[in-house]
mmCIF file of C-alpha atoms in Angstrom:
data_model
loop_
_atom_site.group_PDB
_atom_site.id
_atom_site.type_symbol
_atom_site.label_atom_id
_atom_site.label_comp_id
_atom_site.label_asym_id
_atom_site.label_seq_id
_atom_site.Cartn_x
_atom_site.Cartn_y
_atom_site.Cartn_z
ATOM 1 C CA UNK A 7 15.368 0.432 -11.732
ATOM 2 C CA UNK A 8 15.275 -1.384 -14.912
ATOM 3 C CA UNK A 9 12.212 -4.260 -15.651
ATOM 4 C CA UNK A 10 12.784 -7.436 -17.074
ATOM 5 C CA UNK A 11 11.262 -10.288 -15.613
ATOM 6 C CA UNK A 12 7.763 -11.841 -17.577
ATOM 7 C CA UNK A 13 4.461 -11.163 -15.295
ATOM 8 C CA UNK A 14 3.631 -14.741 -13.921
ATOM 9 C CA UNK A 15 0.661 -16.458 -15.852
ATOM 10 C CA UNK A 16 -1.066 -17.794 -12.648
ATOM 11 C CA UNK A 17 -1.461 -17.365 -9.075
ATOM 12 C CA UNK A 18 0.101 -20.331 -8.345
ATOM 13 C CA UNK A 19 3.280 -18.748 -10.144
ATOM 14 C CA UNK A 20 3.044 -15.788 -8.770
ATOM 15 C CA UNK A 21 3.606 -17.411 -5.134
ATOM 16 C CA UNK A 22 6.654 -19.951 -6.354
ATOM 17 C CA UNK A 23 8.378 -16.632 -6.852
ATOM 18 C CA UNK A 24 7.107 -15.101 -3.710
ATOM 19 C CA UNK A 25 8.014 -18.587 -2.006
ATOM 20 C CA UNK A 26 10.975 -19.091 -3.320
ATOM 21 C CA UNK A 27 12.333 -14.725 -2.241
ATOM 22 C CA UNK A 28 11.610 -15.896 0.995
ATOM 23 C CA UNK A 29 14.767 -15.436 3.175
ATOM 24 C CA UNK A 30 16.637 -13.663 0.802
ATOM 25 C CA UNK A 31 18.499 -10.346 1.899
ATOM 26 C CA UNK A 32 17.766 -7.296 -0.020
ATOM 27 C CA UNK A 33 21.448 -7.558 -0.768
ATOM 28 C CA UNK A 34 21.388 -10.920 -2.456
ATOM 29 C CA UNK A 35 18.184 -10.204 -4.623
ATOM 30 C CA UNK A 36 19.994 -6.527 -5.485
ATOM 31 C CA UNK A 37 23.203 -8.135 -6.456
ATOM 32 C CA UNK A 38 21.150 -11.028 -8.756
ATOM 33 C CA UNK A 39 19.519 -8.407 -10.799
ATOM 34 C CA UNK A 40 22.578 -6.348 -10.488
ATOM 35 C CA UNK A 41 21.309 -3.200 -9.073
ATOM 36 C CA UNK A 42 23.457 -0.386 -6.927
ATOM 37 C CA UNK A 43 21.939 -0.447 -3.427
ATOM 38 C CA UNK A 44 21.836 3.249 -1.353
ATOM 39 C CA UNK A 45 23.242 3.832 1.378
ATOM 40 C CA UNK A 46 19.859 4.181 3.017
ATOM 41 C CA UNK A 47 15.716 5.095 2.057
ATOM 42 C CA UNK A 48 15.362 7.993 3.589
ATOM 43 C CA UNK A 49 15.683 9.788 -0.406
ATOM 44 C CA UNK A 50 14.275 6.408 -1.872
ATOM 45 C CA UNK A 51 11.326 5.650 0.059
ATOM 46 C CA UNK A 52 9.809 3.240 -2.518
ATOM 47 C CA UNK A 53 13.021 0.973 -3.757
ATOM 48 C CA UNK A 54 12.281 -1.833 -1.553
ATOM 49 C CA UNK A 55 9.351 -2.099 -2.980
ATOM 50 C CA UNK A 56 10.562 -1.573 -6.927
ATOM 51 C CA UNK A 57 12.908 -4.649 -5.979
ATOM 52 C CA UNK A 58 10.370 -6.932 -5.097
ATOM 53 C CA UNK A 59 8.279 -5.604 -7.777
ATOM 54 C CA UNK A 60 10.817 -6.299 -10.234
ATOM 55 C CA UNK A 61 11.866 -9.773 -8.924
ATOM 56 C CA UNK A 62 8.112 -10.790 -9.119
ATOM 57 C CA UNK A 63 7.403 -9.367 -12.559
ATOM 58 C CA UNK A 64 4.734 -6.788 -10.901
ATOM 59 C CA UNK A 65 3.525 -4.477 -14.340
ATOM 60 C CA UNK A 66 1.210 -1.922 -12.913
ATOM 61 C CA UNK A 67 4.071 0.539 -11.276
ATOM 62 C CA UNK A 68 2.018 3.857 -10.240
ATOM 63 C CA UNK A 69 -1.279 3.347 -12.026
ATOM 64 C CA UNK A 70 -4.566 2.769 -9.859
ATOM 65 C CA UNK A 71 -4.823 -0.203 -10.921
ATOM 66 C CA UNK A 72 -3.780 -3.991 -8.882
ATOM 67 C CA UNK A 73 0.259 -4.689 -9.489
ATOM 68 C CA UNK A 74 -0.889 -7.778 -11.325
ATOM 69 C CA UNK A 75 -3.926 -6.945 -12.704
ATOM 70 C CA UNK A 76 -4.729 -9.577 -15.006
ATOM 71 C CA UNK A 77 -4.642 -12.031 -11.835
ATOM 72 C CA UNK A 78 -6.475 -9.622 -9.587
ATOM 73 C CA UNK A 79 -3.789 -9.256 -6.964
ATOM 74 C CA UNK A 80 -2.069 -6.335 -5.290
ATOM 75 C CA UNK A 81 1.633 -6.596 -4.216
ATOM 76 C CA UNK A 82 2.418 -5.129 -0.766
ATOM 77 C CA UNK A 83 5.887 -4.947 0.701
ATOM 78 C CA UNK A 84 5.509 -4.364 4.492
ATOM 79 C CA UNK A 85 8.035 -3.429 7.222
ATOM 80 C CA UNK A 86 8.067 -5.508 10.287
ATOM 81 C CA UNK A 87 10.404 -6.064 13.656
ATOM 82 C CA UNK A 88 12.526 -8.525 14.005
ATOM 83 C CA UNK A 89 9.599 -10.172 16.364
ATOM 84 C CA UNK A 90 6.552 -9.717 13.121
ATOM 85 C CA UNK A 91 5.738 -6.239 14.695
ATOM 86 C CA UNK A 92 4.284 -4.159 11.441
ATOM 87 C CA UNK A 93 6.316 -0.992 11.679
ATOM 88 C CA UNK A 94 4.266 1.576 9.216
ATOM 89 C CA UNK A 95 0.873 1.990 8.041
ATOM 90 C CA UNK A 96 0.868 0.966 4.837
ATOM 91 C CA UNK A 97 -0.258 2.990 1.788
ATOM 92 C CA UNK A 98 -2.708 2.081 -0.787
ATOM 93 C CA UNK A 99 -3.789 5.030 -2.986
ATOM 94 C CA UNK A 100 -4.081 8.636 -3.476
ATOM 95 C CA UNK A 101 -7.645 9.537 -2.430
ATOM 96 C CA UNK A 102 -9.946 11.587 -4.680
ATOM 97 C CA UNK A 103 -10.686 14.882 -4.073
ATOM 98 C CA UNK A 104 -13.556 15.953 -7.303
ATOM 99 C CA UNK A 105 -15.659 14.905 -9.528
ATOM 100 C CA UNK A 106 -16.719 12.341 -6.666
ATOM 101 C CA UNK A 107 -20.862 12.336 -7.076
ATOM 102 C CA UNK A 108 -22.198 9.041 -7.082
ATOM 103 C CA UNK A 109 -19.220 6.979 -6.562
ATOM 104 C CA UNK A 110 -20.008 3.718 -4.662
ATOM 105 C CA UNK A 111 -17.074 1.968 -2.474
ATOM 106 C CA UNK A 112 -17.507 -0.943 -5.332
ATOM 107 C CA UNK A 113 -16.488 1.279 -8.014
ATOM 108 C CA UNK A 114 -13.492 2.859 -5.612
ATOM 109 C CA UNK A 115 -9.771 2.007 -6.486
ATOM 110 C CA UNK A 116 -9.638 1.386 -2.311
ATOM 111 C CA UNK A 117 -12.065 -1.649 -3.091
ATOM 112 C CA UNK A 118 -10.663 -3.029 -6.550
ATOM 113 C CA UNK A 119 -6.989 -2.830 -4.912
ATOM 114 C CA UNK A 120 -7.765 -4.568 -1.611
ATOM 115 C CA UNK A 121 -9.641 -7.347 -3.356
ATOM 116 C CA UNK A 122 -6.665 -9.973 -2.809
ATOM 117 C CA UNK A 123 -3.624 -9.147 -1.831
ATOM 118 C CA UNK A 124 0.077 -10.238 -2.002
ATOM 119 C CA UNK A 125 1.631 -9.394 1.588
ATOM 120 C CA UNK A 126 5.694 -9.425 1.242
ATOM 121 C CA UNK A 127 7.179 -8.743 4.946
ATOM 122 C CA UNK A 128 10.655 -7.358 4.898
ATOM 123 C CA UNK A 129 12.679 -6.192 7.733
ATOM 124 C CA UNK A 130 12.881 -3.187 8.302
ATOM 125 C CA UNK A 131 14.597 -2.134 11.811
ATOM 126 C CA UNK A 132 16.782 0.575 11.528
ATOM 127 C CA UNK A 133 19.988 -0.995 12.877
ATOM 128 C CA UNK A 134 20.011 -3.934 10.806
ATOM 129 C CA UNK A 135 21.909 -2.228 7.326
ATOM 130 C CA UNK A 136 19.596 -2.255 4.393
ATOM 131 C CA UNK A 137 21.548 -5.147 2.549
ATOM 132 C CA UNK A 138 21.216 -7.371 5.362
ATOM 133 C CA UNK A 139 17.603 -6.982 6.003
ATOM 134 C CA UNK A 140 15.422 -10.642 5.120
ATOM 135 C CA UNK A 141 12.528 -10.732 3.543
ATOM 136 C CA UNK A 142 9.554 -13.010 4.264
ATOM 137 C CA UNK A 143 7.409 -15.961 3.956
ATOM 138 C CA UNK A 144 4.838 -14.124 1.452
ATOM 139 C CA UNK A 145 0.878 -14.211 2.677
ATOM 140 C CA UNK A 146 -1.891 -14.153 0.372
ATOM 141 C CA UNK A 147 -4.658 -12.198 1.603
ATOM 142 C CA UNK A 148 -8.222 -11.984 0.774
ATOM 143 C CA UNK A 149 -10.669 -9.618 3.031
ATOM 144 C CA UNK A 150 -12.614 -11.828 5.252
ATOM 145 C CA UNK A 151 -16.924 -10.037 5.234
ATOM 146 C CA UNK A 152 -15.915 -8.429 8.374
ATOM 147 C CA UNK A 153 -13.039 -7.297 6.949
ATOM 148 C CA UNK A 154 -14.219 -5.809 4.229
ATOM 149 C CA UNK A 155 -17.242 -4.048 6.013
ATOM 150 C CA UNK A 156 -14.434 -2.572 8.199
ATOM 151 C CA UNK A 157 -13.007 -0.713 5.282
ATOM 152 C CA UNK A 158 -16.396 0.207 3.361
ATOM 153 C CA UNK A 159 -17.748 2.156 6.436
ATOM 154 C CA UNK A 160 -14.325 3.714 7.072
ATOM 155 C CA UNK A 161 -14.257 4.541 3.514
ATOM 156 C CA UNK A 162 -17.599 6.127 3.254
ATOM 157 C CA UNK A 163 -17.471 8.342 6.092
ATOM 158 C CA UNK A 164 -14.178 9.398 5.024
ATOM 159 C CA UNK A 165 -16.004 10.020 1.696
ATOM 160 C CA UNK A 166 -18.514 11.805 3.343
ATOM 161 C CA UNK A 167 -16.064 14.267 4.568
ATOM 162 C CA UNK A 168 -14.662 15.005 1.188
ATOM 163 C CA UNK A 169 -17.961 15.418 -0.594
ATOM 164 C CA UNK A 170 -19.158 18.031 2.584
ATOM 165 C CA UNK A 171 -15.828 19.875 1.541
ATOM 166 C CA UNK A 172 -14.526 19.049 4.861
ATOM 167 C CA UNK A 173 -11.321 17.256 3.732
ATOM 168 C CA UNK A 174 -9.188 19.196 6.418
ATOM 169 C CA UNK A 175 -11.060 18.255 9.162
ATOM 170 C CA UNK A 176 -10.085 14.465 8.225
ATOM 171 C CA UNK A 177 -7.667 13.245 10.732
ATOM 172 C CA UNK A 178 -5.382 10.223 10.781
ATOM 173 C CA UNK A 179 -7.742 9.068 13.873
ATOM 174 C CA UNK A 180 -10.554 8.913 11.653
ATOM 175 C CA UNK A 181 -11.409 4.979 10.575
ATOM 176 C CA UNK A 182 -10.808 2.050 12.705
ATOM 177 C CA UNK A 183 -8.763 -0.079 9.483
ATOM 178 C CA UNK A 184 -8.052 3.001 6.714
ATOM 179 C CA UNK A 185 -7.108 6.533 7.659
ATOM 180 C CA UNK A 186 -6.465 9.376 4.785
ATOM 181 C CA UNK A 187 -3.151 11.683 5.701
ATOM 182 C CA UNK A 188 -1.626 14.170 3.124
ATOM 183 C CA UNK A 189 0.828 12.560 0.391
ATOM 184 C CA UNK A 190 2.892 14.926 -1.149
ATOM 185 C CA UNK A 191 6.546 15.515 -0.808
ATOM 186 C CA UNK A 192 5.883 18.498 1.103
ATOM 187 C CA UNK A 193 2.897 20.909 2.372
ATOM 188 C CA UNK A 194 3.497 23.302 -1.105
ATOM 189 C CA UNK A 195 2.049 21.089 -2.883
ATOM 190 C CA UNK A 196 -1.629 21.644 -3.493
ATOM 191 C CA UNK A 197 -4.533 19.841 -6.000
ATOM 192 C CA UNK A 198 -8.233 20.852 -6.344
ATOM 193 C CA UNK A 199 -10.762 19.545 -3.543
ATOM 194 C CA UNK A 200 -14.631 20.097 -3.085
ATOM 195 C CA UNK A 201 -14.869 23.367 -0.850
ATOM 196 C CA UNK A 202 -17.505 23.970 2.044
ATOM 197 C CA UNK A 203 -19.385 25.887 -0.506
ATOM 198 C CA UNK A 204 -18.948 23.415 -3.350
ATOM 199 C CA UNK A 205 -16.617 25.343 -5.357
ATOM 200 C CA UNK A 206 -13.331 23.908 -6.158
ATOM 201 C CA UNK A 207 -10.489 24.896 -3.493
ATOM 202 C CA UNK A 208 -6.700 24.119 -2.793
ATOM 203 C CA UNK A 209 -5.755 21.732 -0.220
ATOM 204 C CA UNK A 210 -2.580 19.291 0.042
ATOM 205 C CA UNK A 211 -3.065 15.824 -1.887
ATOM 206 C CA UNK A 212 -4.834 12.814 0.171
ATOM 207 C CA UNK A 213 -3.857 9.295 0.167
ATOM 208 C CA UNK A 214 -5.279 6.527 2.052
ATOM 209 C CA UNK A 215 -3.531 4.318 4.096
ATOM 210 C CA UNK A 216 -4.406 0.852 6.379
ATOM 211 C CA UNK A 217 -3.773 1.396 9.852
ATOM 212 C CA UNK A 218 -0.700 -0.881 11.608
ATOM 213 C CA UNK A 219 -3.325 -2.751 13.853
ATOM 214 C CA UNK A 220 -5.489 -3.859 10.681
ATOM 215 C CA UNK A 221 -2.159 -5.206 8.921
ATOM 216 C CA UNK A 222 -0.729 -6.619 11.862
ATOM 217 C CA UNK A 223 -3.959 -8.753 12.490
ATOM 218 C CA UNK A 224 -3.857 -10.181 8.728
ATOM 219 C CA UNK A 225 -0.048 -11.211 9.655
ATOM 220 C CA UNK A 226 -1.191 -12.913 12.702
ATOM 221 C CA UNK A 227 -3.733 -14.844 11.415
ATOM 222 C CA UNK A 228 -2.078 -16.098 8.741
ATOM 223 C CA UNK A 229 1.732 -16.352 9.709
#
């Protein structure tokens, strides 16, 4: 997916854009930057989100680092039901599994990404075709204290786990906002993680992800 469009300069820029995608099909912004469509995402889980990313002049791509870093906001496509029903837990990054001694949930990339961020709901029921499917009034989020205490503790104990090389005993139940679940393309593929003895080990890479009912509740309030 080629890039072409300038990062906005301001927030307030930022959100025309976002404003003005807003009931848009997929198809319509796909056929304005003139990009082939497929048939489906089941092989390209993350092109809905490289064609809003493109459309808004997002510059960050994969690093751990906000989408638009230099105004200190995150871009998040989400999938909803055609009734605002959040349909996925949404990812935010891969967790770390070393070299994790001393690290504070201020210094985490969990923290610095979740600071503000740009929520873009898209349809995304299965029996509406993928060039017909709208996307959404965009919501500006910034965690409320509560919030944001939510996510530390989850964050920590999840932490804790990790640093206790007890990473496999971490289950998607864990946290009541962010949960950590394997991302790789498959179970084959393995990184380095803390063992129980504090040697390095093999497991399956982490990410984390917010839970549906944490997402859904910042749509609520702010739809």
């Amino acid at each position: 997916m080629k890039k072409s469009i300038n990062s906005p300069s301001s927030i307030s820029e930022l959100m025309l854009r976002a404003d003005s995608m807003a009931g848009l099909t997929l198809g319509q912004l796909a056929n304005h930057h003139q990009i082939a469509m497929p048939k489906d995402l089941k092989r390209h889980k993350g092109w809905v989100g490289q064609l809003i990313e493109l459309e808004l002049g997002a510059l960050a791509g994969s690093k751990p680092e906000q989408d638009f870093v230099h105004l200190g906001v995150e871009l998040k496509t989400i999938p909803v039901s055609r009734t605002g029903k959040v349909l996925e837990t949404t990812y935010v990054t891969v967790a770390p599994l070393t070299n994790i001694h001393g690290l504070t949930w201020q210094q985490s990339v969990v923290c610095h990404k979740l600071q503000q961020v740009l929520w873009i709901p898209v349809q995304g029921d299965r029996d509406i075709p993928l060039a017909n499917r709208q996307i959404g009034s965009p919501i500006l989020w910034r965690p409320s204290a509560e919030e944001s205490q939510q996510l530390q503790q989850d964050w920590e104990e999840i932490m804790e786990f990790i640093a206790m090389g007890q990473v496999d005993k971490v289950t998607a139940r864990h946290g009541e906002v962010l949960q950590l679940r394997p991302k790789a393309a498959n179970s084959q593929v393995l990184t380095d993680s803390i063992g129980q003895d504090g040697q390095l080990t093999q497991t399956n890479p982490r990410g984390f992800y917010l839970k549906t009912q944490f997402t859904q509740k910042i749509l609520s309030q702010l739809v």
